[in-house]
C-alpha cells in the first residue's frame, strides 16, 4: 500500500508545448503530494506540492491536478522550455503521526526540444 | 545558509570494504532522511532519524547497513562489507519539522561504486 506509480517513464516535448506527467497512489491515508525536479548529478528539489483539500494548484508554469476519488495526481508544465529538461518525481506521504516519510514514484525523464 | 552537505560526493570501494557516507543537514534542521537511488530508478526510503534517535528504519536492509545522527556532528550512513549491488547514489534530505511541516531539502548525493 506504499506504492506510487508514475508514467510515462520518459517524455519528449517540443518547446512551447505542454508536458503532462501522471501519478497514481494506493494508500488512501496519503495526504501530501509533492513533485520534485532533479537535474543530472544533483539532488531532487521541490517544485510544487498539493494537499487533498484542493483539486488544483498552480505556480507559474507548473500546475498540479489532483483527483482524490481516482487516487491520481498529475503535473502539467505549460510552455515547456529546454531548461525544464530534467527528471521529475512525484511523491506522497501520510503526514499524521511522527514518522511521516515520502514515498517516491519511479521518475519521468523529460526532454524539451527546440 | 548552506544547503544539505553530503560527503564524499563519489566513493569507490572494493567488495568487502566499508563505506561511510556523511550528511550535514541544513542549519536548524533536526530531521534527516536517507534515500537510495539506483540507476534509472526512483528514490527508495531507507531511514529517518532525529538527533540521537532512529525514528523509522523500515527501508534499511537488515544486515550490513546502519545509520546514526549523533547529538553533535553529521548523520552517518554506514555500509559494511559492501557488495556490487550496493552501488547507487545515496541522498540525504533534511527538514525542520518533518515531512508534514513542509519540504525536504536534498543534498547532491554520494555516489558509491563497488568494484
Coordinates of C-alpha atoms in Angstrom, one line a residue:
Chain A
X1 CA 0.0 0.0 0.0
X2 CA 3.0 2.3 -0.1
X3 CA 3.4 2.3 -3.9
X4 CA 3.2 5.4 -6.1
X5 CA 3.0 4.6 -9.8
X6 CA 4.3 7.2 -12.2
X7 CA 4.0 7.5 -16.0
X8 CA 5.4 7.9 -18.6
X9 CA 8.9 6.8 -18.0
X10 CA 10.2 9.3 -20.5
X11 CA 8.7 12.2 -22.4
X12 CA 9.8 14.3 -25.3
X13 CA 8.0 17.7 -25.8
X14 CA 8.6 20.5 -28.2
X15 CA 9.5 23.9 -26.8
X16 CA 6.3 25.7 -26.0
X17 CA 4.3 22.6 -25.6
X18 CA 2.6 21.1 -22.6
X19 CA 4.3 18.4 -20.6
X20 CA 2.0 16.1 -18.6
X21 CA 3.2 13.5 -16.0
X22 CA 0.8 11.3 -14.2
X23 CA 0.9 9.5 -10.8
X24 CA -1.4 7.1 -9.0
X25 CA -1.3 6.0 -5.4
X26 CA -2.9 3.2 -3.4
X27 CA -2.7 4.3 0.2
X28 CA -5.8 6.4 0.9
X29 CA -4.1 7.8 4.1
X30 CA -1.7 9.8 1.9
X31 CA -2.4 13.5 2.3
X32 CA 0.7 15.3 1.0
X33 CA 1.7 15.1 -2.7
X34 CA 4.9 17.0 -3.8
X35 CA 6.7 17.0 -7.1
X36 CA 10.5 17.1 -7.2
X37 CA 12.7 18.1 -10.1
X38 CA 16.2 16.5 -10.5
X39 CA 18.9 17.6 -12.8
X40 CA 21.8 15.2 -13.7
X41 CA 24.3 14.9 -10.9
X42 CA 22.1 16.9 -8.5
X43 CA 19.8 16.2 -5.7
X44 CA 16.0 16.5 -6.1
X45 CA 14.5 19.9 -5.4
X46 CA 10.9 20.6 -4.5
X47 CA 8.9 22.0 -7.4
X48 CA 5.3 22.2 -6.2
X49 CA 3.1 20.4 -3.7
X50 CA -0.6 19.9 -3.0
X51 CA -2.8 18.6 -0.2
X52 CA -6.1 16.8 -1.0
X53 CA -8.3 19.7 0.2
X54 CA -7.9 21.3 -3.2
X55 CA -8.2 19.9 -6.7
X56 CA -5.6 22.1 -8.4
X57 CA -2.6 24.2 -7.5
X58 CA -0.7 26.5 -9.9
X59 CA 2.7 28.1 -9.5
X60 CA 3.9 29.9 -12.6
X61 CA 4.0 27.4 -15.5
X62 CA 3.6 24.4 -13.2
X63 CA 0.2 23.0 -12.2
X64 CA -0.8 20.0 -10.1
X65 CA -4.2 18.5 -10.7
X66 CA -5.5 16.2 -8.0
X67 CA -8.3 13.7 -8.3
X68 CA -9.0 12.2 -4.8
X69 CA -11.7 9.7 -5.9
X70 CA -9.4 8.3 -8.6
X71 CA -6.3 8.5 -6.3
X72 CA -4.4 10.2 -9.1
X73 CA -2.5 13.4 -9.5
X74 CA -0.6 15.0 -12.3
X75 CA 1.9 17.6 -13.1
X76 CA 1.4 19.9 -16.1
X77 CA 4.2 22.1 -17.4
X78 CA 2.9 24.8 -19.6
X79 CA 5.0 26.5 -22.3
X80 CA 7.8 23.9 -21.7
X81 CA 11.3 25.2 -22.1
X82 CA 14.6 23.4 -22.8
X83 CA 15.7 24.4 -19.3
X84 CA 12.8 22.2 -18.0
X85 CA 14.6 19.1 -19.3
X86 CA 15.1 17.0 -16.1
X87 CA 13.8 14.0 -14.3
X88 CA 10.6 14.6 -12.4
X89 CA 9.5 12.6 -9.4
X90 CA 6.0 12.6 -7.8
X91 CA 5.8 11.6 -4.2
X92 CA 3.3 11.1 -1.4
X93 CA 3.2 10.8 2.3
X94 CA 0.9 10.4 5.2
X95 CA 1.7 13.3 7.4
X96 CA -0.2 12.3 10.5
X97 CA 1.9 10.8 13.2
X98 CA 5.6 11.3 14.0
X99 CA 7.2 9.1 11.4
X100 CA 6.0 10.5 8.1
X101 CA 8.2 9.9 5.1
X102 CA 8.0 10.5 1.4
X103 CA 7.3 7.6 -1.0
X104 CA 8.6 8.4 -4.5
X105 CA 7.4 7.4 -8.0
X106 CA 10.0 6.0 -10.4
X107 CA 10.5 9.2 -12.2
X108 CA 9.9 10.7 -15.7
X109 CA 12.8 11.9 -17.8
X110 CA 11.6 15.0 -19.7
X111 CA 13.3 16.3 -22.7
X112 CA 12.2 19.6 -24.2
X113 CA 13.4 20.0 -27.8
X114 CA 13.9 23.2 -29.7
Chain B
X1 CA 22.7 29.4 4.6
X2 CA 24.4 26.3 3.3
X3 CA 22.2 23.6 2.0
X4 CA 22.4 19.9 2.9
X5 CA 26.0 18.9 2.6
X6 CA 27.0 15.3 1.7
X7 CA 30.4 13.8 1.5
X8 CA 32.1 12.2 -0.1
X9 CA 30.4 13.0 -3.4
X10 CA 32.0 10.0 -5.0
X11 CA 33.3 6.9 -3.3
X12 CA 34.9 3.8 -4.7
X13 CA 35.1 0.6 -2.6
X14 CA 36.1 -3.0 -3.3
X15 CA 33.8 -5.8 -2.3
X16 CA 34.0 -6.5 1.4
X17 CA 35.2 -3.0 2.4
X18 CA 33.2 -0.5 4.4
X19 CA 31.6 2.7 3.1
X20 CA 30.8 5.7 5.3
X21 CA 28.6 8.4 4.0
X22 CA 28.2 11.7 5.8
X23 CA 25.4 14.2 5.8
X24 CA 25.2 17.6 7.5
X25 CA 21.6 18.9 7.5
X26 CA 20.7 22.5 6.8
X27 CA 21.1 24.8 9.8
X28 CA 18.2 24.5 12.2
X29 CA 17.1 21.2 10.7
X30 CA 16.8 18.3 13.1
X31 CA 15.1 15.7 10.9
X32 CA 17.3 13.6 8.5
X33 CA 16.2 11.1 5.9
X34 CA 18.4 8.8 3.8
X35 CA 17.3 7.6 0.3
X36 CA 18.9 5.3 -2.2
X37 CA 18.7 5.8 -5.9
X38 CA 19.6 3.0 -8.3
X39 CA 20.4 3.9 -11.9
X40 CA 17.2 4.8 -13.8
X41 CA 15.1 4.3 -10.8
X42 CA 13.3 6.4 -8.2
X43 CA 14.4 7.2 -4.7
X44 CA 13.8 4.4 -2.1
X45 CA 13.4 5.4 1.5
X46 CA 16.0 3.9 3.8
X47 CA 15.9 5.6 7.3
X48 CA 14.5 8.6 9.1
X49 CA 16.4 10.0 12.1
X50 CA 16.2 12.8 14.5
X51 CA 19.0 13.8 16.8
X52 CA 20.2 10.6 18.7
X53 CA 17.1 8.7 17.6
X54 CA 16.2 6.4 14.8
X55 CA 12.5 7.1 14.0
X56 CA 11.9 4.7 11.1
X57 CA 14.4 2.3 9.6
X58 CA 11.9 0.2 7.7
X59 CA 13.7 0.8 4.4
X60 CA 17.1 -0.3 5.7
X61 CA 18.4 -3.7 4.8
X62 CA 18.6 -5.8 8.0
X63 CA 22.2 -6.6 7.6
X64 CA 25.4 -4.5 6.9
X65 CA 23.6 -1.2 6.9
X66 CA 23.4 1.2 9.9
X67 CA 22.7 4.9 10.4
X68 CA 23.2 7.4 13.2
X69 CA 22.6 11.0 13.8
X70 CA 24.5 12.0 16.9
X71 CA 23.9 15.0 19.1
X72 CA 27.0 16.6 17.6
X73 CA 28.2 16.1 14.1
X74 CA 26.8 14.8 10.9
X75 CA 24.5 11.9 10.2
X76 CA 26.4 8.9 9.0
X77 CA 25.2 6.0 6.8
X78 CA 27.5 3.0 7.2
X79 CA 27.6 0.1 4.9
X80 CA 29.7 -2.8 6.0
X81 CA 31.2 -5.5 3.7
X82 CA 29.9 -3.8 0.6
X83 CA 28.7 -5.8 -2.4
X84 CA 28.3 -4.8 -6.1
X85 CA 24.5 -4.4 -5.5
X86 CA 25.2 -1.5 -3.1
X87 CA 26.4 0.6 -6.0
X88 CA 24.0 3.5 -6.1
X89 CA 23.5 7.2 -5.3
X90 CA 22.7 7.8 -1.7
X91 CA 20.8 11.0 -0.9
X92 CA 20.3 12.7 2.4
X93 CA 17.5 15.1 3.0
X94 CA 16.7 17.3 5.9
X95 CA 13.7 19.2 7.2
X96 CA 13.0 21.5 10.1
X97 CA 9.9 19.7 11.4
X98 CA 9.4 16.6 9.3
X99 CA 7.5 15.9 6.1
X100 CA 4.2 17.2 7.4
X101 CA 5.5 20.6 8.0
X102 CA 7.0 21.2 4.6
X103 CA 9.6 20.2 2.1
X104 CA 12.6 18.0 2.3
X105 CA 15.8 19.6 1.2
X106 CA 18.1 17.2 -0.5
X107 CA 21.8 17.1 -0.7
X108 CA 23.6 16.4 -4.0
X109 CA 24.2 12.8 -3.1
X110 CA 27.1 10.4 -2.6
X111 CA 27.7 8.1 -5.4
X112 CA 29.1 4.7 -4.3
X113 CA 30.7 2.4 -6.8
X114 CA 31.6 -1.1 -5.6
X115 CA 34.3 -2.8 -7.7

